[in-house]
CSV table of C-alpha atoms and ligand atoms in Angstrom, one decimal:
chain,number,residue,atom,x,y,z
A,15,MET,CA,-34.8,26.7,-9.2
A,16,ARG,CA,-32.2,26.7,-6.5
A,17,LEU,CA,-29.2,25.9,-8.7
A,18,ASP,CA,-30.0,27.8,-11.9
A,19,GLY,CA,-26.8,28.8,-13.7
A,20,GLN,CA,-24.6,26.7,-11.5
A,21,VAL,CA,-22.2,24.0,-12.7
A,22,ALA,CA,-21.6,20.9,-10.5
A,23,LEU,CA,-19.1,18.1,-10.7
A,24,VAL,CA,-20.2,14.8,-9.0
A,25,THR,CA,-17.5,12.2,-8.7
A,26,GLY,CA,-18.5,8.5,-9.0
A,27,SER,CA,-21.9,9.4,-10.5
A,28,SER,CA,-22.3,6.4,-12.8
A,29,GLN,CA,-24.3,4.5,-10.1
A,30,GLY,CA,-25.7,4.6,-6.6
A,31,ILE,CA,-25.7,7.7,-4.4
A,32,GLY,CA,-23.6,9.7,-7.0
A,33,GLN,CA,-26.1,9.0,-9.8
A,34,ALA,CA,-29.0,10.2,-7.6
A,35,ILE,CA,-27.1,13.3,-6.6
A,36,ALA,CA,-26.3,14.2,-10.2
A,37,ILE,CA,-29.9,13.8,-11.2
A,38,ARG,CA,-31.2,15.8,-8.2
A,39,LEU,CA,-28.8,18.7,-8.8
A,40,ALA,CA,-30.0,18.8,-12.5
A,41,GLN,CA,-33.6,18.9,-11.3
A,42,GLU,CA,-32.5,22.0,-9.2
A,43,GLY,CA,-31.2,23.7,-12.4
A,44,ALA,CA,-27.5,22.8,-12.4
A,45,ASP,CA,-25.4,21.7,-15.3
A,46,VAL,CA,-23.6,18.5,-14.2
A,47,VAL,CA,-20.3,16.8,-14.9
A,48,ILE,CA,-20.7,13.1,-14.5
A,49,ASN,CA,-17.5,11.3,-13.5
A,50,TYR,CA,-17.0,7.5,-13.7
A,51,ARG,CA,-14.0,5.2,-13.5
A,52,SER,CA,-15.0,1.9,-15.1
A,53,ASN,CA,-18.8,2.1,-15.9
A,54,PRO,CA,-19.3,4.1,-19.0
A,55,LYS,CA,-22.8,2.6,-19.5
A,56,GLY,CA,-23.8,3.8,-16.1
A,57,ALA,CA,-22.4,7.3,-16.8
A,58,GLU,CA,-24.5,7.4,-20.0
A,59,GLU,CA,-27.6,6.4,-18.1
A,60,THR,CA,-26.9,9.2,-15.6
A,61,LEU,CA,-26.4,11.7,-18.5
A,62,GLU,CA,-29.7,10.8,-20.1
A,63,LYS,CA,-31.5,11.3,-16.7
A,64,VAL,CA,-29.6,14.6,-16.1
A,65,LYS,CA,-30.7,15.9,-19.5
A,66,ALA,CA,-34.3,14.7,-18.9
A,67,ALA,CA,-34.4,16.2,-15.4
A,68,GLY,CA,-34.3,19.8,-16.7
A,69,GLY,CA,-37.1,19.4,-19.1
A,70,SER,CA,-36.7,21.1,-22.5
A,71,CYS,CA,-35.9,24.5,-21.0
A,72,HIS,CA,-35.8,26.6,-17.9
A,73,MET,CA,-35.2,30.3,-17.4
A,74,VAL,CA,-31.8,31.8,-16.5
A,75,ASP,CA,-31.4,35.6,-16.6
A,76,GLY,CA,-34.5,35.8,-18.8
A,77,HIS,CA,-33.2,33.3,-21.3
A,78,CYS,CA,-34.4,29.8,-22.1
A,79,ASP,CA,-31.7,27.4,-21.0
A,80,SER,CA,-31.5,23.6,-21.1
A,81,ILE,CA,-29.7,21.4,-18.6
A,82,GLU,CA,-26.5,20.0,-20.0
A,83,GLY,CA,-24.4,17.1,-18.9
A,84,PHE,CA,-20.9,15.9,-19.7
A,85,THR,CA,-19.2,12.6,-18.8
A,86,VAL,CA,-15.6,12.4,-17.9
A,87,GLN,CA,-13.6,9.2,-17.2
A,88,ALA,CA,-11.1,9.5,-14.3
A,89,ASP,CA,-9.7,7.3,-11.6
A,90,LEU,CA,-9.9,9.4,-8.4
A,91,GLY,CA,-7.0,7.5,-7.0
A,92,THR,CA,-4.6,8.9,-9.6
A,93,MET,CA,-3.4,12.5,-9.3
A,94,ALA,CA,-3.1,13.2,-13.1
A,95,ASP,CA,-6.7,11.9,-13.6
A,96,VAL,CA,-8.1,14.1,-10.9
A,97,GLN,CA,-6.4,17.2,-12.3
A,98,ARG,CA,-7.5,16.4,-15.9
A,99,MET,CA,-11.1,15.8,-14.7
A,100,VAL,CA,-11.4,19.2,-13.0
A,101,ALA,CA,-9.6,21.0,-15.9
A,102,ASP,CA,-11.9,19.3,-18.5
A,103,SER,CA,-15.0,20.2,-16.6
A,104,ILE,CA,-14.0,23.9,-16.5
A,105,THR,CA,-13.1,23.8,-20.2
A,106,HIS,CA,-16.4,22.2,-21.1
A,107,PHE,CA,-18.7,24.5,-19.1
A,108,GLY,CA,-16.5,27.6,-18.7
A,109,LYS,CA,-16.6,27.3,-14.9
A,110,LEU,CA,-17.3,25.1,-11.9
A,111,ASP,CA,-19.2,26.1,-8.8
A,112,ILE,CA,-20.0,23.0,-6.9
A,113,LEU,CA,-17.9,19.9,-6.2
A,114,VAL,CA,-19.5,16.7,-4.8
A,115,ASN,CA,-16.7,14.3,-3.7
A,116,ASN,CA,-18.8,11.2,-3.8
A,117,ALA,CA,-16.5,8.5,-5.3
A,118,GLY,CA,-15.5,5.9,-2.7
A,119,VAL,CA,-14.4,2.4,-2.2
A,120,GLU,CA,-14.3,-0.1,0.7
A,121,LYS,CA,-12.6,-3.4,1.2
A,122,ASN,CA,-13.6,-6.0,3.7
A,123,ALA,CA,-10.6,-7.9,5.4
A,124,ASP,CA,-9.3,-8.7,8.8
A,125,PHE,CA,-6.8,-6.0,9.8
A,126,TRP,CA,-3.9,-8.4,9.8
A,127,ASP,CA,-4.6,-9.4,6.2
A,128,VAL,CA,-4.9,-5.9,4.7
A,129,THR,CA,-2.4,-5.5,1.8
A,130,GLU,CA,-0.6,-2.3,0.8
A,131,ALA,CA,-2.4,-2.4,-2.5
A,132,ASP,CA,-5.8,-2.5,-0.8
A,133,TYR,CA,-4.9,0.2,1.7
A,134,ASP,CA,-3.7,2.4,-1.2
A,135,ALA,CA,-6.9,1.7,-3.3
A,136,VAL,CA,-9.1,2.9,-0.4
A,137,LEU,CA,-7.0,5.8,0.9
A,138,ASN,CA,-6.2,7.1,-2.6
A,139,VAL,CA,-9.8,7.3,-3.8
A,140,ASN,CA,-11.5,8.2,-0.5
A,141,LEU,CA,-9.0,10.8,0.8
A,142,LYS,CA,-6.2,11.7,-1.6
A,143,GLY,CA,-8.6,12.1,-4.5
A,144,VAL,CA,-10.9,14.3,-2.5
A,145,PHE,CA,-8.0,16.4,-1.3
A,146,PHE,CA,-6.6,17.2,-4.7
A,147,ALA,CA,-10.0,17.5,-6.6
A,148,THR,CA,-10.9,20.1,-3.9
A,149,GLN,CA,-7.6,21.8,-4.3
A,150,ALA,CA,-8.1,22.1,-8.1
A,151,LEU,CA,-11.6,23.6,-7.6
A,152,VAL,CA,-10.4,26.0,-4.9
A,153,LYS,CA,-7.6,27.3,-7.2
A,154,HIS,CA,-10.2,27.9,-10.0
A,155,LEU,CA,-12.6,29.7,-7.6
A,156,ARG,CA,-9.7,31.8,-6.1
A,157,ASP,CA,-8.4,32.8,-9.6
A,158,THR,CA,-11.9,33.7,-10.8
A,159,LYS,CA,-12.8,35.4,-7.5
A,160,ARG,CA,-16.0,33.4,-7.1
A,161,PRO,CA,-17.6,31.6,-4.1
A,162,GLY,CA,-18.3,27.9,-4.2
A,163,LYS,CA,-19.6,24.8,-2.4
A,164,ILE,CA,-17.8,21.6,-1.6
A,165,ILE,CA,-19.8,18.6,-0.3
A,166,ASN,CA,-18.0,15.4,0.7
A,167,ILE,CA,-19.9,12.1,0.9
A,168,SER,CA,-18.4,10.6,4.0
A,169,SER,CA,-20.1,7.9,6.1
A,170,VAL,CA,-21.3,7.2,9.6
A,171,HIS,CA,-17.9,5.5,9.8
A,172,GLU,CA,-16.2,8.9,10.1
A,173,GLU,CA,-17.4,8.4,13.8
A,174,LEU,CA,-18.4,4.8,14.2
A,175,PRO,CA,-16.0,1.8,14.2
A,176,PHE,CA,-16.6,-0.7,11.4
A,177,PRO,CA,-14.5,-3.8,12.3
A,178,HIS,CA,-12.8,-5.4,9.2
A,179,PHE,CA,-12.9,-2.0,7.4
A,180,ALA,CA,-9.9,-0.3,9.1
A,181,ALA,CA,-8.7,1.5,6.0
A,182,TYR,CA,-12.2,2.7,5.1
A,183,CYS,CA,-12.7,4.1,8.6
A,184,ALA,CA,-9.3,5.8,8.5
A,185,SER,CA,-10.2,7.4,5.2
A,186,LYS,CA,-13.6,8.7,6.5
A,187,GLY,CA,-12.1,9.9,9.8
A,188,GLY,CA,-9.5,11.8,7.7
A,189,LEU,CA,-12.3,13.3,5.6
A,190,LYS,CA,-14.0,14.6,8.8
A,191,MET,CA,-10.9,16.5,9.8
A,192,LEU,CA,-10.1,17.7,6.3
A,193,THR,CA,-13.6,19.2,6.1
A,194,ARG,CA,-13.2,21.0,9.5
A,195,ASN,CA,-9.8,22.3,8.6
A,196,LEU,CA,-10.8,23.6,5.1
A,197,ALA,CA,-14.0,25.2,6.5
A,198,ILE,CA,-11.7,27.6,8.3
A,199,GLU,CA,-9.1,28.0,5.6
A,200,LEU,CA,-11.5,28.5,2.8
A,201,ALA,CA,-14.1,30.7,4.5
A,202,PRO,CA,-12.3,34.0,3.6
A,203,LEU,CA,-12.6,32.9,-0.1
A,204,GLY,CA,-16.4,32.5,0.3
A,205,ILE,CA,-16.2,28.7,-0.1
A,206,THR,CA,-18.1,26.4,2.2
A,207,ILE,CA,-17.4,22.7,2.8
A,208,ASN,CA,-19.5,20.1,4.5
A,209,ASN,CA,-19.8,16.4,4.9
A,210,VAL,CA,-22.9,14.2,4.3
A,211,ALA,CA,-22.5,10.9,6.2
A,212,PRO,CA,-24.8,8.2,5.0
A,213,GLY,CA,-25.6,5.0,7.0
A,214,ALA,CA,-26.7,1.9,5.2
A,215,ILE,CA,-28.1,2.9,1.8
A,216,GLU,CA,-29.4,0.6,-0.9
A,217,THR,CA,-26.5,0.9,-3.5
A,218,PRO,CA,-24.0,-1.3,-5.3
A,219,ILE,CA,-21.4,-0.8,-2.6
A,220,ASN,CA,-23.7,-2.9,-0.4
A,221,THR,CA,-24.6,-5.7,-2.9
A,222,LYS,CA,-23.1,-8.5,-0.7
A,223,LEU,CA,-25.0,-7.3,2.4
A,224,LEU,CA,-28.3,-6.9,0.5
A,225,ASN,CA,-28.0,-10.5,-0.7
A,226,ASP,CA,-27.4,-11.9,2.8
A,227,PRO,CA,-30.7,-12.1,4.7
A,228,GLN,CA,-29.1,-12.8,8.0
A,229,LYS,CA,-26.7,-9.9,7.9
A,230,LEU,CA,-29.4,-7.6,6.5
A,231,GLY,CA,-31.8,-8.5,9.3
A,232,ALA,CA,-29.2,-7.8,12.0
A,233,LEU,CA,-28.4,-4.5,10.4
A,234,LEU,CA,-32.1,-3.5,10.2
A,235,GLN,CA,-32.4,-4.2,14.0
A,236,ASN,CA,-29.8,-1.4,14.5
A,237,ILE,CA,-31.7,1.2,12.4
A,238,PRO,CA,-34.3,3.0,14.5
A,239,LEU,CA,-36.3,4.1,11.4
A,240,GLY,CA,-36.5,0.4,10.4
A,241,ARG,CA,-35.3,0.6,6.8
A,242,LEU,CA,-32.3,1.1,4.6
A,243,GLY,CA,-31.8,4.5,3.1
A,244,LYS,CA,-32.4,5.3,-0.5
A,245,PRO,CA,-29.9,7.3,-2.7
A,246,GLY,CA,-32.5,10.0,-2.9
A,247,ASP,CA,-32.5,10.4,0.9
A,248,VAL,CA,-28.8,11.5,0.5
A,249,ALA,CA,-29.3,13.5,-2.6
A,250,SER,CA,-31.9,15.9,-1.1
A,251,ILE,CA,-29.5,17.1,1.6
A,252,VAL,CA,-26.7,17.5,-0.9
A,253,ALA,CA,-29.0,19.7,-3.0
A,254,PHE,CA,-29.6,21.9,0.1
A,255,LEU,CA,-25.9,22.1,0.8
A,256,ALA,CA,-25.2,23.0,-2.8
A,257,SER,CA,-27.7,25.9,-2.7
A,258,SER,CA,-27.5,29.4,-1.2
A,259,GLU,CA,-30.0,28.2,1.5
A,260,SER,CA,-27.0,26.8,3.3
A,261,ASP,CA,-24.7,29.8,2.9
A,262,TYR,CA,-24.1,30.0,6.7
A,263,VAL,CA,-23.3,26.3,7.1
A,264,THR,CA,-19.7,25.1,6.9
A,265,GLY,CA,-17.4,22.6,8.5
A,266,THR,CA,-20.1,20.3,9.7
A,267,THR,CA,-21.4,16.7,9.1
A,268,PHE,CA,-25.0,15.8,8.3
A,269,PHE,CA,-25.8,12.2,9.1
A,270,VAL,CA,-28.4,10.5,6.9
A,271,ASP,CA,-28.6,7.2,8.6
A,272,GLY,CA,-32.2,6.5,10.0
A,273,GLY,CA,-30.8,7.0,13.5
A,274,LEU,CA,-28.1,4.2,13.2
A,275,LEU,CA,-25.1,6.2,14.6
A,276,TRP,CA,-26.5,7.0,18.0
A,277,ASN,CA,-28.6,3.9,18.5
A,278,TYR,CA,-27.7,2.3,21.8
A,279,GLN,CA,-30.3,0.4,23.8
A,280,GLU,CA,-29.9,-1.6,27.0
A,281,GLN,CA,-31.6,-5.0,26.5
B,327,LIG,C1,-20.7,1.4,4.1
B,327,LIG,C2,-21.7,0.3,4.1
B,327,LIG,C3,-22.3,0.0,5.4
B,327,LIG,C4,-22.8,1.3,6.0
B,327,LIG,C5,-23.4,1.1,7.4
B,327,LIG,C6,-21.3,2.6,4.8
B,327,LIG,O1,-20.4,3.6,4.9
B,327,LIG,O2,-20.3,1.8,2.8
B,327,LIG,O3,-21.0,-0.9,3.6
B,327,LIG,O4,-23.3,-1.0,5.3
B,327,LIG,O5,-21.8,2.3,6.1
B,327,LIG,O6,-22.5,0.4,8.3
């Protein structure tokens, strides 16, 4: 399997896209750290599926090995939590190879009504948390002289305006430049970093939209492939980016959006 013997940390993996990624990486042979903030039940569900994904045993270096999972509570918007999460992951598995910065939040408000608290909630999780989780992994890889893979779950909104979500767009635009910058700075260490940018995916972040037939219909009109994405559509490209098949790929963004981003048609 493509990720045999690797250890991956997936932030925000108690539900949605993060949960699908954790399960997919386990299916590829990785041991997985499952991070959650406020949904321990969801994290336990992910853990069960991660363990089941590997079957009873797979071969690593001629030995029968089982897929392991480990759950860790941490708020990605809090520096101390971020550092504890990475340190606990390394202590538990003895190392960390792959970081998937998936946790993210969005808040819908007119620009003039956005509060400092909401701005901080979005920027702290979506950008500051990514920045310092990545820094903690990079220090570990540098000190142990090993290569690694960082995959950020961004959004089509790292490029595309999303009125009423100004802080969210600022965070994802920031993530785009962080990835480009780190691709250059981390290349000499053998570390690659890429973004995966989903469009509209059926997940809890979209609950309101999914329950509003009018809004949903209008959105579907904008998606050339004519459907919302599934978490698994995102997880499969993350698995590729986490594997050695993508060794020559860094600093780039992969859109998983059914064609949404570049869809413009004259009526
Ligand atoms: C947002 C969703 C939105 C989708 C397409 C995602 O980044 O989280 O709320 O529906 O982009 O606009």
